[in-house]
Amino acid sequence: MKKIVIMAAMTLAGITAQAQNSVIFKAQPLEQKGDLRGAIALYEAALQNPKTTKFAEIHHKTAENYAKIFNGELDKAAHQMPFDTVVFCNALDNMIDHYTKSHQADIQPDKKGRVEPKFEVANRARLMFMLDYYNYAAMFMYQNRDTVQAINYFEKYLALPDNPIFSKAQADSIRTVKHQAYNQTAINMATLNYSRKAWDKAIKYADIALKDDQGLRDLYIIKMQSQAAMGDSAAWLSTITEAVGRTEDAMFMQNLLYYYVSKNDQAGAEKMAGEMVAQLPTSKAAWYMKGCVELNMKKAYTEARSSFEKALAIDPDFVEANINTAYTYVNQVVADKMAGKFKFIGTSKRITPAQEAAYKKELELVQSYYKSALPYMERVRQLIPDKPRQWAHTLQMIYENLQMKTEKAEIDAIIANI
């Protein structure tokens, strides 16, 4: 008797399952009439019933109906017609969700342990075609000023290659092919999270984007300012040091030098510059930073000049290195005067005939420094003629000390109009 009951129960279960699986046929007329929502409602109700067995097929068909809804909005967007962003995004979410669940059900072994997928190829092909649409959804949300949802869909776009439909090799291939697009998305994510003061995420996505060479300057600014907002000065210092080496941007160089100068940390500055030169011996920025430390903190003008000359050997048009090479000569004169190395230069005492020879010797020495500085500042003027604030006053001083009256008069007129 017990055996018969069990058989009867099995038969009943089989009938119930068949009834739930028949939803596929019930949905067909609705699909043919274009009632996609009605068909989806039938499928989703069946998916909630534990008696259903054709999960792979029902999920696939549900996804296909969402795809039709999605394509309707996509077609409007493609033809620059008004479309429903919410419907577009919801259909996209549901479509990808059901294709994924179809795949997961499709690769489950049967009672005999066999795996005989029927929709694996179709599901993967559908998702492969859908790779870019989360990116479009994010852009639509951003255009609608919904930053939260824009971030949400950019995250989904970056994560989609990790969908279980794709193998590890396929995911790696997708990321290789779409590397530039994914990198731009990481930049977008860093920017959007920074605008929302989500510092951790801004740093996270900046780090991802910084693996490439696109938009480095802005990414480093985002990362540094996020670290500053979080009060992480050690991380900020590490980031700006890295930024100097990678971008060779003058702003980063100046800010890094200012950090050490403001703290009067000569030892730290020397360590930083020494490590930078050791790690990046062919970087003009590394030699420039070393020269700046020697010029501004150590007051070691000969050493600084040597470092700046190494930077100029790499890039003769490096404006800041040309300026500071000139300063190594000009500042040397000032330092020597203040140290009392000149008896006659810079004093108001009248030179006697007996002192004339000594005075001329001192004057020649002083002028030799200005003569050495002159070509560097004139080169700066050639490189940035539209930025006289960076060269006019220094050139004026050099021309005056070299008694170049015509040239000084020209510079005087330029300064008068700055």
Tab-separated table of C-alpha atoms in Angstrom:
chain	number	residue	atom	x	y	z
A	1	MET	CA	0.000	0.000	0.000
A	2	LYS	CA	2.809	2.344	0.898
A	3	LYS	CA	4.398	1.781	-2.475
A	4	ILE	CA	1.199	2.690	-4.315
A	5	VAL	CA	0.823	5.915	-2.346
A	6	ILE	CA	4.298	6.939	-3.282
A	7	MET	CA	3.648	6.211	-6.953
A	8	ALA	CA	0.404	8.162	-6.842
A	9	ALA	CA	2.226	11.096	-5.299
A	10	MET	CA	4.887	10.960	-7.963
A	11	THR	CA	2.252	10.906	-10.663
A	12	LEU	CA	0.513	13.894	-9.139
A	13	ALA	CA	3.763	15.755	-8.897
A	14	GLY	CA	4.466	15.024	-12.509
A	15	ILE	CA	1.086	16.363	-13.557
A	16	THR	CA	1.619	19.523	-11.481
A	17	ALA	CA	5.035	20.126	-12.931
A	18	GLN	CA	3.707	19.648	-16.429
A	19	ALA	CA	0.974	22.144	-15.681
A	20	GLN	CA	3.532	24.698	-14.532
A	21	ASN	CA	5.770	24.007	-17.493
A	22	SER	CA	2.795	24.494	-19.841
A	23	VAL	CA	3.028	28.194	-19.050
A	24	ILE	CA	5.299	28.338	-22.071
A	25	PHE	CA	2.368	27.513	-24.322
A	26	LYS	CA	-0.004	29.784	-22.412
A	27	ALA	CA	2.333	32.730	-22.883
A	28	GLN	CA	2.666	32.282	-26.639
A	29	PRO	CA	-0.650	33.911	-27.588
A	30	LEU	CA	0.164	36.900	-25.398
A	31	GLU	CA	3.568	37.230	-27.020
A	32	GLN	CA	2.014	37.020	-30.479
A	33	LYS	CA	-0.391	39.834	-29.586
A	34	GLY	CA	2.493	41.924	-28.279
A	35	ASP	CA	1.377	41.633	-24.663
A	36	LEU	CA	4.925	41.160	-23.463
A	37	ARG	CA	4.164	42.268	-19.915
A	38	GLY	CA	1.340	39.728	-19.702
A	39	ALA	CA	3.608	36.934	-20.897
A	40	ILE	CA	6.303	37.988	-18.467
A	41	ALA	CA	3.794	37.929	-15.602
A	42	LEU	CA	2.904	34.319	-16.445
A	43	TYR	CA	6.538	33.281	-16.649
A	44	GLU	CA	7.528	34.990	-13.409
A	45	ALA	CA	4.571	33.419	-11.564
A	46	ALA	CA	5.633	29.991	-12.796
A	47	LEU	CA	9.211	30.612	-11.691
A	48	GLN	CA	7.976	31.129	-8.150
A	49	ASN	CA	6.237	27.732	-8.124
A	50	PRO	CA	8.434	24.956	-6.697
A	51	LYS	CA	6.814	22.446	-9.055
A	52	THR	CA	8.298	24.104	-12.122
A	53	THR	CA	11.148	22.170	-13.737
A	54	LYS	CA	11.938	24.013	-16.989
A	55	PHE	CA	13.729	26.862	-15.273
A	56	ALA	CA	16.363	27.304	-17.969
A	57	GLU	CA	13.777	27.654	-20.735
A	58	ILE	CA	11.352	29.835	-18.781
A	59	HIS	CA	14.107	32.194	-17.628
A	60	HIS	CA	15.380	32.371	-21.216
A	61	LYS	CA	11.927	33.183	-22.604
A	62	THR	CA	11.340	35.769	-19.874
A	63	ALA	CA	14.638	37.382	-20.807
A	64	GLU	CA	13.667	37.360	-24.472
A	65	ASN	CA	10.469	39.272	-23.708
A	66	TYR	CA	12.361	41.815	-21.633
A	67	ALA	CA	14.761	42.094	-24.573
A	68	LYS	CA	11.852	43.043	-26.851
A	69	ILE	CA	10.762	45.756	-24.411
A	70	PHE	CA	14.355	46.942	-24.148
A	71	ASN	CA	14.826	47.000	-27.925
A	72	GLY	CA	11.747	49.165	-28.303
A	73	GLU	CA	13.276	51.864	-26.103
A	74	LEU	CA	16.703	51.350	-27.635
A	75	ASP	CA	15.302	51.924	-31.103
A	76	LYS	CA	13.749	55.200	-29.968
A	77	ALA	CA	17.049	56.315	-28.460
A	78	ALA	CA	18.928	55.354	-31.623
A	79	HIS	CA	16.563	57.503	-33.685
A	80	GLN	CA	16.840	60.370	-31.185
A	81	MET	CA	13.213	60.036	-30.214
A	82	PRO	CA	11.883	60.490	-26.652
A	83	PHE	CA	12.214	57.238	-24.735
A	84	ASP	CA	11.597	56.016	-21.206
A	85	THR	CA	14.926	55.800	-19.385
A	86	VAL	CA	13.403	53.905	-16.466
A	87	VAL	CA	11.835	51.289	-18.767
A	88	PHE	CA	15.141	51.015	-20.665
A	89	CYS	CA	17.130	50.408	-17.476
A	90	ASN	CA	14.623	48.103	-15.781
A	91	ALA	CA	14.288	45.965	-18.899
A	92	LEU	CA	18.074	45.783	-19.148
A	93	ASP	CA	18.407	44.699	-15.517
A	94	ASN	CA	15.697	42.054	-15.827
A	95	MET	CA	16.948	40.790	-19.149
A	96	ILE	CA	20.484	40.215	-17.873
A	97	ASP	CA	19.162	38.729	-14.621
A	98	HIS	CA	17.006	36.162	-16.440
A	99	TYR	CA	19.667	35.227	-18.991
A	100	THR	CA	22.047	34.651	-16.087
A	101	LYS	CA	19.549	32.520	-14.162
A	102	SER	CA	18.737	30.610	-17.340
A	103	HIS	CA	22.421	29.809	-17.704
A	104	GLN	CA	22.746	28.750	-14.075
A	105	ALA	CA	19.744	26.421	-14.388
A	106	ASP	CA	20.932	25.158	-17.753
A	107	ILE	CA	24.272	23.887	-16.464
A	108	GLN	CA	22.845	22.075	-13.438
A	109	PRO	CA	23.359	18.290	-13.674
A	110	ASP	CA	20.243	16.150	-13.958
A	111	LYS	CA	19.395	13.256	-11.646
A	112	LYS	CA	21.940	11.098	-13.447
A	113	GLY	CA	24.634	13.719	-13.080
A	114	ARG	CA	24.558	14.706	-16.730
A	115	VAL	CA	24.875	18.305	-17.911
A	116	GLU	CA	23.120	18.881	-21.221
A	117	PRO	CA	22.685	22.650	-21.652
A	118	LYS	CA	20.215	23.818	-24.256
A	119	PHE	CA	20.455	27.597	-23.920
A	120	GLU	CA	24.092	28.151	-22.913
A	121	VAL	CA	25.245	29.330	-26.331
A	122	ALA	CA	22.210	31.584	-26.860
A	123	ASN	CA	22.413	33.075	-23.359
A	124	ARG	CA	26.105	33.843	-23.711
A	125	ALA	CA	25.580	35.358	-27.155
A	126	ARG	CA	22.830	37.594	-25.772
A	127	LEU	CA	25.027	38.861	-22.925
A	128	MET	CA	27.975	39.338	-25.220
A	129	PHE	CA	25.763	41.605	-27.299
A	130	MET	CA	24.622	43.459	-24.160
A	131	LEU	CA	28.102	44.328	-22.837
A	132	ASP	CA	27.906	48.060	-23.590
A	133	TYR	CA	24.340	48.784	-22.563
A	134	TYR	CA	24.997	49.259	-18.857
A	135	ASN	CA	27.389	51.996	-19.924
A	136	TYR	CA	24.612	53.647	-21.955
A	137	ALA	CA	22.224	53.280	-19.019
A	138	ALA	CA	24.740	55.045	-16.779
A	139	MET	CA	25.099	57.882	-19.258
A	140	PHE	CA	21.329	58.262	-19.547
A	141	MET	CA	21.052	58.444	-15.761
A	142	TYR	CA	23.855	60.988	-15.614
A	143	GLN	CA	22.094	63.105	-18.237
A	144	ASN	CA	19.001	62.910	-16.030
A	145	ARG	CA	21.174	64.183	-13.132
A	146	ASP	CA	20.676	60.977	-11.196
A	147	THR	CA	24.255	60.552	-10.020
A	148	VAL	CA	23.449	57.659	-7.692
A	149	GLN	CA	21.959	55.558	-10.480
A	150	ALA	CA	24.703	56.625	-12.884
A	151	ILE	CA	27.247	55.227	-10.433
A	152	ASN	CA	25.120	52.099	-9.999
A	153	TYR	CA	25.058	51.359	-13.722
A	154	PHE	CA	28.727	52.201	-14.274
A	155	GLU	CA	29.516	49.651	-11.538
A	156	LYS	CA	27.358	47.061	-13.305
A	157	TYR	CA	29.093	47.847	-16.583
A	158	LEU	CA	32.529	47.217	-15.081
A	159	ALA	CA	31.349	44.029	-13.343
A	160	LEU	CA	29.477	42.438	-16.275
A	161	PRO	CA	32.482	40.485	-17.655
A	162	ASP	CA	32.503	38.600	-14.336
A	163	ASN	CA	29.005	37.252	-15.007
A	164	PRO	CA	29.003	33.428	-14.586
A	165	ILE	CA	27.969	33.071	-18.228
A	166	PHE	CA	31.544	33.996	-19.197
A	167	SER	CA	34.595	31.878	-18.473
A	168	LYS	CA	37.684	33.426	-16.896
A	169	ALA	CA	39.385	33.451	-20.293
A	170	GLN	CA	36.362	35.105	-21.907
A	171	ALA	CA	36.190	37.740	-19.160
A	172	ASP	CA	39.896	38.515	-19.609
A	173	SER	CA	39.423	38.774	-23.370
A	174	ILE	CA	36.478	41.156	-22.965
A	175	ARG	CA	38.503	43.412	-20.681
A	176	THR	CA	41.423	43.405	-23.082
A	177	VAL	CA	39.259	44.341	-26.064
A	178	LYS	CA	37.334	46.980	-24.114
A	179	HIS	CA	40.251	48.214	-22.054
A	180	GLN	CA	39.999	51.838	-23.125
A	181	ALA	CA	36.236	51.982	-22.512
A	182	TYR	CA	36.540	50.376	-19.080
A	183	ASN	CA	39.354	52.733	-18.180
A	184	GLN	CA	37.196	55.728	-19.129
A	185	THR	CA	34.413	54.300	-16.982
A	186	ALA	CA	36.795	54.041	-14.038
A	187	ILE	CA	37.647	57.720	-14.600
A	188	ASN	CA	33.920	58.520	-14.641
A	189	MET	CA	33.431	56.577	-11.406
A	190	ALA	CA	36.310	58.362	-9.699
A	191	THR	CA	34.897	61.725	-10.772
A	192	LEU	CA	31.292	60.985	-9.762
A	193	ASN	CA	32.240	59.548	-6.389
A	194	TYR	CA	34.521	62.505	-5.748
A	195	SER	CA	31.648	64.879	-6.521
A	196	ARG	CA	29.563	63.017	-3.922
A	197	LYS	CA	32.432	63.141	-1.399
A	198	ALA	CA	32.580	59.361	-1.374
A	199	TRP	CA	36.326	59.549	-0.799
A	200	ASP	CA	37.031	55.818	-0.472
A	201	LYS	CA	35.311	54.986	-3.751
A	202	ALA	CA	36.871	57.973	-5.508
A	203	ILE	CA	40.295	56.649	-4.509
A	204	LYS	CA	39.347	53.063	-5.442
A	205	TYR	CA	38.349	53.948	-8.985
A	206	ALA	CA	41.161	56.462	-9.403
A	207	ASP	CA	43.585	53.642	-8.609
A	208	ILE	CA	41.922	51.432	-11.213
A	209	ALA	CA	42.120	54.152	-13.855
A	210	LEU	CA	45.698	55.049	-12.928
A	211	LYS	CA	46.822	51.650	-14.185
A	212	ASP	CA	46.520	53.253	-17.610
A	213	ASP	CA	47.967	56.543	-18.886
A	214	GLN	CA	44.725	58.374	-19.661
A	215	GLY	CA	43.731	61.462	-17.646
A	216	LEU	CA	46.564	61.087	-15.131
A	217	ARG	CA	46.629	64.683	-13.930
A	218	ASP	CA	42.925	64.842	-13.020
A	219	LEU	CA	43.011	61.376	-11.459
A	220	TYR	CA	45.928	62.283	-9.221
A	221	ILE	CA	44.157	65.474	-8.164
A	222	ILE	CA	41.019	63.458	-7.294
A	223	LYS	CA	43.050	60.937	-5.346
A	224	MET	CA	45.145	63.538	-3.506
A	225	GLN	CA	42.205	65.731	-2.563
A	226	SER	CA	40.228	62.705	-1.392
A	227	GLN	CA	43.154	61.661	0.790
A	228	ALA	CA	43.464	65.212	2.104
A	229	ALA	CA	39.735	65.265	2.933
A	230	MET	CA	40.205	62.017	4.847
A	231	GLY	CA	43.162	63.503	6.724
A	232	ASP	CA	45.571	60.882	5.391
A	233	SER	CA	48.692	63.013	4.947
A	234	ALA	CA	51.018	60.023	4.514
A	235	ALA	CA	48.948	58.673	1.628
A	236	TRP	CA	48.717	62.189	0.140
A	237	LEU	CA	52.497	62.550	0.210
A	238	SER	CA	52.980	59.150	-1.408
A	239	THR	CA	50.453	60.006	-4.129
A	240	ILE	CA	51.894	63.394	-5.043
A	241	THR	CA	55.403	61.921	-5.138
A	242	GLU	CA	54.160	59.272	-7.550
A	243	ALA	CA	52.309	61.944	-9.544
A	244	VAL	CA	55.504	63.948	-10.021
A	245	GLY	CA	57.333	60.907	-11.366
A	246	ARG	CA	54.566	59.826	-13.738
A	247	THR	CA	53.242	63.146	-15.025
A	248	GLU	CA	56.225	65.476	-14.673
A	249	ASP	CA	53.603	68.153	-14.084
A	250	ALA	CA	54.952	71.460	-12.781
A	251	MET	CA	52.030	71.971	-10.402
A	252	PHE	CA	52.690	68.656	-8.673
A	253	MET	CA	56.404	69.459	-8.461
A	254	GLN	CA	55.738	72.843	-6.862
A	255	ASN	CA	53.216	71.420	-4.369
A	256	LEU	CA	55.559	68.612	-3.360
A	257	LEU	CA	58.441	71.020	-2.845
A	258	TYR	CA	56.181	73.385	-0.892
A	259	TYR	CA	55.204	70.498	1.403
A	260	TYR	CA	58.812	70.021	2.506
A	261	VAL	CA	59.655	73.729	2.579
A	262	SER	CA	56.595	74.547	4.703
A	263	LYS	CA	57.652	71.894	7.200
A	264	ASN	CA	61.315	72.909	6.977
A	265	ASP	CA	62.032	69.240	6.401
A	266	GLN	CA	65.303	69.332	4.513
A	267	ALA	CA	66.231	65.775	5.427
A	268	GLY	CA	62.883	64.467	4.190
A	269	ALA	CA	63.165	66.499	0.999
A	270	GLU	CA	66.660	65.212	0.285
A	271	LYS	CA	65.525	61.634	0.884
A	272	MET	CA	62.555	62.093	-1.437
A	273	ALA	CA	64.664	63.623	-4.220
A	274	GLY	CA	67.411	61.039	-3.858
A	275	GLU	CA	64.952	58.160	-4.096
A	276	MET	CA	63.227	59.737	-7.067
A	277	VAL	CA	66.477	60.102	-8.992
A	278	ALA	CA	67.497	56.559	-8.104
A	279	GLN	CA	64.178	55.144	-9.285
A	280	LEU	CA	63.755	57.418	-12.316
A	281	PRO	CA	67.238	58.364	-13.539
A	282	THR	CA	65.952	59.383	-16.969
A	283	SER	CA	63.124	61.545	-15.613
A	284	LYS	CA	63.508	65.292	-15.986
A	285	ALA	CA	61.115	65.723	-13.045
A	286	ALA	CA	63.349	63.667	-10.745
A	287	TRP	CA	66.427	65.756	-11.495
A	288	TYR	CA	64.394	68.936	-11.311
A	289	MET	CA	63.096	68.057	-7.835
A	290	LYS	CA	66.611	67.274	-6.683
A	291	GLY	CA	67.779	70.628	-8.024
A	292	CYS	CA	64.915	72.453	-6.301
A	293	VAL	CA	65.804	70.918	-2.943
A	294	GLU	CA	69.437	71.889	-3.429
A	295	LEU	CA	68.550	75.415	-4.573
A	296	ASN	CA	65.821	76.323	-2.119
A	297	MET	CA	66.624	74.315	0.980
A	298	LYS	CA	70.321	73.454	0.929
A	299	LYS	CA	71.363	76.681	-0.811
A	300	ALA	CA	73.880	74.500	-2.630
A	301	TYR	CA	73.924	76.417	-5.885
A	302	THR	CA	76.604	74.456	-7.724
A	303	GLU	CA	74.913	71.135	-6.887
A	304	ALA	CA	71.545	72.533	-7.894
A	305	ARG	CA	72.941	73.760	-11.194
A	306	SER	CA	74.269	70.299	-11.947
A	307	SER	CA	70.867	68.718	-11.261
A	308	PHE	CA	69.009	71.265	-13.390
A	309	GLU	CA	71.477	70.733	-16.222
A	310	LYS	CA	70.729	66.998	-16.098
A	311	ALA	CA	67.029	67.808	-16.395
A	312	LEU	CA	67.737	70.111	-19.344
A	313	ALA	CA	69.832	67.423	-21.029
A	314	ILE	CA	66.631	65.350	-21.097
A	315	ASP	CA	64.394	68.260	-22.123
A	316	PRO	CA	66.114	71.503	-23.213
A	317	ASP	CA	62.709	73.222	-23.372
A	318	PHE	CA	61.857	72.483	-19.739
A	319	VAL	CA	60.787	75.992	-18.702
A	320	GLU	CA	61.073	75.579	-14.935
A	321	ALA	CA	64.530	74.017	-15.171
A	322	ASN	CA	65.736	76.924	-17.331
A	323	ILE	CA	64.346	79.432	-14.825
A	324	ASN	CA	65.923	77.742	-11.847
A	325	THR	CA	69.275	77.302	-13.552
A	326	ALA	CA	69.341	81.076	-13.966
A	327	TYR	CA	68.439	81.451	-10.294
A	328	THR	CA	71.422	79.335	-9.243
A	329	TYR	CA	73.635	82.103	-10.616
A	330	VAL	CA	71.565	85.070	-9.451
A	331	ASN	CA	71.058	83.671	-5.955
A	332	GLN	CA	74.774	82.896	-5.707
A	333	VAL	CA	75.538	86.592	-6.177
A	334	VAL	CA	73.017	87.595	-3.520
A	335	ALA	CA	74.321	84.974	-1.098
A	336	ASP	CA	77.927	86.086	-1.612
A	337	LYS	CA	76.964	89.724	-1.005
A	338	MET	CA	75.159	88.840	2.207
A	339	ALA	CA	78.128	86.743	3.327
A	340	GLY	CA	80.383	89.797	2.933
A	341	LYS	CA	82.508	88.318	0.169
A	342	PHE	CA	82.577	91.607	-1.725
A	343	LYS	CA	84.262	94.690	-0.383
A	344	PHE	CA	83.066	97.116	-2.996
A	345	ILE	CA	80.029	95.652	-4.789
A	346	GLY	CA	76.805	96.655	-3.133
A	347	THR	CA	78.299	99.385	-0.985
A	348	SER	CA	77.742	103.123	-1.239
A	349	LYS	CA	81.391	103.948	-0.500
A	350	ARG	CA	83.291	105.881	-3.098
A	351	ILE	CA	85.915	103.859	-4.939
A	352	THR	CA	89.384	105.404	-4.697
A	353	PRO	CA	91.949	105.129	-7.490
A	354	ALA	CA	93.869	102.619	-5.395
A	355	GLN	CA	90.769	100.426	-5.092
A	356	GLU	CA	89.826	100.613	-8.764
A	357	ALA	CA	91.554	97.384	-9.810
A	358	ALA	CA	90.023	95.376	-6.936
A	359	TYR	CA	86.607	96.826	-7.669
A	360	LYS	CA	86.803	95.878	-11.346
A	361	LYS	CA	87.806	92.364	-10.409
A	362	GLU	CA	84.788	92.039	-8.142
A	363	LEU	CA	82.526	93.552	-10.802
A	364	GLU	CA	83.769	91.097	-13.418
A	365	LEU	CA	83.047	88.206	-11.066
A	366	VAL	CA	79.522	89.441	-10.335
A	367	GLN	CA	78.819	90.106	-13.978
A	368	SER	CA	80.097	86.649	-14.892
A	369	TYR	CA	77.231	85.180	-12.841
A	370	TYR	CA	74.677	87.392	-14.580
A	371	LYS	CA	76.173	86.564	-17.985
A	372	SER	CA	75.808	82.865	-17.160
A	373	ALA	CA	72.184	83.355	-16.060
A	374	LEU	CA	71.258	85.442	-19.129
A	375	PRO	CA	70.880	82.704	-21.812
A	376	TYR	CA	68.613	80.633	-19.560
A	377	MET	CA	66.198	83.496	-18.932
A	378	GLU	CA	66.255	84.568	-22.563
A	379	ARG	CA	65.398	80.981	-23.450
A	380	VAL	CA	62.442	81.121	-21.050
A	381	ARG	CA	61.250	84.260	-22.803
A	382	GLN	CA	61.433	82.445	-26.146
A	383	LEU	CA	59.526	79.452	-24.785
A	384	ILE	CA	56.738	81.390	-23.067
A	385	PRO	CA	56.650	84.896	-24.589
A	386	ASP	CA	53.027	85.321	-23.497
A	387	LYS	CA	53.872	84.824	-19.804
A	388	PRO	CA	56.159	87.782	-18.950
A	389	ARG	CA	55.522	87.451	-15.218
A	390	GLN	CA	57.805	84.414	-15.265
A	391	TRP	CA	60.781	86.092	-16.942
A	392	ALA	CA	60.498	89.883	-17.198
A	393	HIS	CA	61.635	90.972	-13.724
A	394	THR	CA	64.593	88.595	-13.656
A	395	LEU	CA	65.670	89.671	-17.125
A	396	GLN	CA	65.335	93.293	-16.055
A	397	MET	CA	67.701	92.686	-13.143
A	398	ILE	CA	70.202	90.829	-15.336
A	399	TYR	CA	70.218	93.526	-18.035
A	400	GLU	CA	70.675	96.226	-15.405
A	401	ASN	CA	73.649	94.490	-13.806
A	402	LEU	CA	75.197	93.867	-17.210
A	403	GLN	CA	74.578	97.519	-18.147
A	404	MET	CA	72.569	96.452	-21.216
A	405	LYS	CA	70.561	99.677	-21.392
A	406	THR	CA	68.652	99.078	-24.622
A	407	GLU	CA	67.499	95.623	-23.553
A	408	LYS	CA	66.579	96.885	-20.095
A	409	ALA	CA	64.482	99.690	-21.557
A	410	GLU	CA	62.536	97.154	-23.612
A	411	ILE	CA	61.875	95.034	-20.524
A	412	ASP	CA	60.901	98.130	-18.516
A	413	ALA	CA	58.154	98.797	-21.054
A	414	ILE	CA	56.927	95.210	-20.878
A	415	ILE	CA	56.807	95.290	-17.076
A	416	ALA	CA	54.873	98.555	-17.146
A	417	ASN	CA	52.088	96.761	-19.015
A	418	ILE	CA	51.931	93.581	-16.962
